[in-house]
Amino acid sequence: MSKYLQNIRGVVNVEITNKFATHLGTIIGNYVSPGKNVVVGRDLNIPSQMIKRSLTTGLMAAGANVIDFGIASIPVIHYGMGIYDANVMITISKSHLRPEDIDIKILSEHEIPLEQRHAEKVPWDQIGHLKYVHEYQDPYIKGVLEKIDSDIIKNKAFMVVLDCEEGTNIPLVPQILSILDCETVLIRCRDSGSDIDFPEPGPKRISLISELTTDLGADIGVVLDNDRDRVVFIDQNGNIIRDQTILSIFAKYVLENHPPGMNIVTSIVASQSLDEIVADKKGNLIKTSVDNVLNEINSNDAVFGGDEPGMYVFPEFQTCFDAIFAVVKMLEILAKEDKTLSNLVKEIEEYHRTGFTIECEYEKKDEVIETFMNKFESGDINTTDGIRVDLDDSFILIRPSRFEPLIRVYVESKSALKLQELTEYVKNMIENV
């Protein structure tokens, strides 16, 4: 069960080099201790293969045993941690931000102090073992099916349009949908061996699935990212559903099937509509930093959690951002509620919302936060992650980026006019610091 997700991102062969990856692997191996297991995996990206090999070498040099899943998605590898008695997993994949970047994601039961500079290598006779595993699909599929009502989904015989480009070379999601008697139209769910396409579900990919969903009369459209920890849902009319709306739909359903007082965890980015849904269903909403969602879910025994963009956690199954389980769970909700996705959306208030970035030098970020805090010192201020100010019918959130010289801004309001006014105000304020 993972509590912490740590992200390391950088340009391949410039910031994330083989030397860096080997050193990182040894640091992680030192923390894990010799003889313990670490599970690793990657996406189809060729640089991911190179970096994974170097990182594996570093782990073994520290005496850690490596369980290599090869090309596999985050949810599947995470589920395998229990099978192989590991409390740390590492995945390497193409970044969602820039094609030259790579992401190293570390999920662990305890936060690993990566600032350690010196890496200790074990003697030659204590070097860790490397084991390649291939039979990891079936346990995951079985686990998914045990946690949902398969029969009610089968009775609906849903048609699903599915885009899962740049994921694994084993089409796991189509297998699960086939077991559930879904008629699945697959788009690019194959090993293309190409690095041309971008792993983030972008406008072009989403637009294609939207058109196909309506043209074919499908019940739902789904776009998965390369890691399988993010998902975009499209209703039967081709409408792309907001991440915050999906969060509210899941939270509403989960709370309706639990006793009052259960915890829901999300980040500080959460919409006002989620506050209202959780309050209406007599739940408790916990807002935390973007990097701390998994830990808060564990610490507070939450029954559901999630975050933008399209990342959802169902602790009943596993404490991991799992887009595959989220797809199956959505089908279960559609079947049990006997409603279309568009009808579920109508039950959720969607407020006017915008998000954007503004260039800001690293040394000015603290000054921006301080200026913003002084401007709204009389408001309801939350400094869990950046600074969020809740007003009567609106909120403003400013979050300095950790990786880039940027400020991320979110503004939401129940009034379109006020949204525009607040947006212009925030832009002017930051640019004038």
GROMACS .gro file of N, CA, C and O in nm, residues 38-42 52 66-73 76-81 83-84 131-137 170:
model
  120
   38VAL      N    1   1.228  -0.458  -0.476
   38VAL     CA    2   1.175  -0.337  -0.538
   38VAL      C    3   1.118  -0.379  -0.673
   38VAL      O    4   1.183  -0.451  -0.750
   39VAL      N    5   0.995  -0.336  -0.704
   39VAL     CA    6   0.936  -0.368  -0.835
   39VAL      C    7   0.955  -0.248  -0.927
   39VAL      O    8   0.941  -0.133  -0.885
   40VAL      N    9   0.987  -0.276  -1.053
   40VAL     CA   10   1.011  -0.170  -1.151
   40VAL      C   11   0.937  -0.202  -1.281
   40VAL      O   12   0.906  -0.318  -1.310
   41GLY      N   13   0.912  -0.097  -1.358
   41GLY     CA   14   0.848  -0.115  -1.489
   41GLY      C   15   0.860   0.013  -1.570
   41GLY      O   16   0.907   0.115  -1.520
   42ARG      N   17   0.815   0.006  -1.695
   42ARG     CA   18   0.829   0.122  -1.783
   42ARG      C   19   0.719   0.121  -1.889
   42ARG      O   20   0.645   0.023  -1.905
   52LYS      N   21   1.561   0.275  -1.729
   52LYS     CA   22   1.523   0.168  -1.636
   52LYS      C   23   1.639   0.072  -1.612
   52LYS      O   24   1.662   0.027  -1.499
   66VAL      N   25   1.558  -0.682  -0.753
   66VAL     CA   26   1.471  -0.611  -0.847
   66VAL      C   27   1.375  -0.710  -0.913
   66VAL      O   28   1.417  -0.811  -0.971
   67ILE      N   29   1.246  -0.679  -0.902
   67ILE     CA   30   1.141  -0.754  -0.972
   67ILE      C   31   1.100  -0.670  -1.091
   67ILE      O   32   1.035  -0.566  -1.076
   68ASP      N   33   1.140  -0.712  -1.210
   68ASP     CA   34   1.121  -0.631  -1.331
   68ASP      C   35   0.996  -0.675  -1.407
   68ASP      O   36   0.990  -0.787  -1.459
   69PHE      N   37   0.897  -0.585  -1.413
   69PHE     CA   38   0.773  -0.613  -1.484
   69PHE      C   39   0.784  -0.583  -1.633
   69PHE      O   40   0.691  -0.607  -1.708
   70GLY      N   41   0.898  -0.528  -1.674
   70GLY     CA   42   0.913  -0.492  -1.815
   70GLY      C   43   0.822  -0.378  -1.852
   70GLY      O   44   0.815  -0.277  -1.781
   71ILE      N   45   0.750  -0.390  -1.962
   71ILE     CA   46   0.656  -0.288  -2.006
   71ILE      C   47   0.522  -0.315  -1.939
   71ILE      O   48   0.453  -0.412  -1.972
   72ALA      N   49   0.487  -0.230  -1.846
   72ALA     CA   50   0.362  -0.249  -1.771
   72ALA      C   51   0.316  -0.115  -1.715
   72ALA      O   52   0.396  -0.022  -1.701
   73SER      N   53   0.188  -0.104  -1.683
   73SER     CA   54   0.132   0.022  -1.636
   73SER      C   55   0.145   0.036  -1.485
   73SER      O   56   0.162  -0.063  -1.413
   76VAL      N   57  -0.099  -0.179  -1.256
   76VAL     CA   58  -0.069  -0.322  -1.256
   76VAL      C   59   0.058  -0.350  -1.175
   76VAL      O   60   0.064  -0.446  -1.097
   77ILE      N   61   0.160  -0.266  -1.193
   77ILE     CA   62   0.284  -0.285  -1.116
   77ILE      C   63   0.257  -0.266  -0.967
   77ILE      O   64   0.304  -0.343  -0.884
   78HIS      N   65   0.179  -0.163  -0.935
   78HIS     CA   66   0.148  -0.136  -0.794
   78HIS      C   67   0.075  -0.254  -0.731
   78HIS      O   68   0.104  -0.293  -0.618
   79TYR      N   69  -0.019  -0.312  -0.804
   79TYR     CA   70  -0.093  -0.427  -0.752
   79TYR      C   71   0.001  -0.544  -0.727
   79TYR      O   72  -0.019  -0.623  -0.633
   80GLY      N   73   0.108  -0.553  -0.807
   80GLY     CA   74   0.204  -0.661  -0.792
   80GLY      C   75   0.298  -0.646  -0.674
   80GLY      O   76   0.368  -0.741  -0.637
   81MET      N   77   0.300  -0.528  -0.613
   81MET     CA   78   0.388  -0.507  -0.497
   81MET      C   79   0.358  -0.608  -0.387
   81MET      O   80   0.448  -0.665  -0.326
   83ILE      N   81   0.217  -0.900  -0.418
   83ILE     CA   82   0.249  -1.036  -0.462
   83ILE      C   83   0.397  -1.068  -0.441
   83ILE      O   84   0.434  -1.179  -0.404
   84TYR      N   85   0.481  -0.966  -0.463
   84TYR     CA   86   0.626  -0.987  -0.454
   84TYR      C   87   0.686  -0.926  -0.328
   84TYR      O   88   0.807  -0.904  -0.320
  131LYS      N   89   1.497  -1.036  -1.126
  131LYS     CA   90   1.399  -1.136  -1.171
  131LYS      C   91   1.299  -1.070  -1.265
  131LYS      O   92   1.239  -0.968  -1.231
  132TYR      N   93   1.283  -1.127  -1.384
  132TYR     CA   94   1.184  -1.078  -1.478
  132TYR      C   95   1.054  -1.156  -1.458
  132TYR      O   96   1.055  -1.279  -1.448
  133VAL      N   97   0.943  -1.083  -1.450
  133VAL     CA   98   0.814  -1.149  -1.430
  133VAL      C   99   0.720  -1.115  -1.547
  133VAL      O  100   0.729  -1.008  -1.606
  134HIS      N  101   0.635  -1.209  -1.580
  134HIS     CA  102   0.545  -1.191  -1.693
  134HIS      C  103   0.400  -1.223  -1.657
  134HIS      O  104   0.307  -1.173  -1.721
  135GLU      N  105   0.378  -1.305  -1.556
  135GLU     CA  106   0.243  -1.349  -1.521
  135GLU      C  107   0.181  -1.255  -1.418
  135GLU      O  108   0.145  -1.298  -1.308
  136TYR      N  109   0.171  -1.128  -1.451
  136TYR     CA  110   0.116  -1.032  -1.356
  136TYR      C  111  -0.022  -0.980  -1.398
  136TYR      O  112  -0.089  -0.912  -1.321
  137GLN      N  113  -0.064  -1.012  -1.520
  137GLN     CA  114  -0.195  -0.962  -1.566
  137GLN      C  115  -0.311  -1.027  -1.492
  137GLN      O  116  -0.402  -0.959  -1.445
  170ILE      N  117   0.075  -0.511  -2.398
  170ILE     CA  118  -0.029  -0.610  -2.371
  170ILE      C  119  -0.161  -0.535  -2.348
  170ILE      O  120  -0.172  -0.456  -2.255
   0.00000   0.00000   0.00000
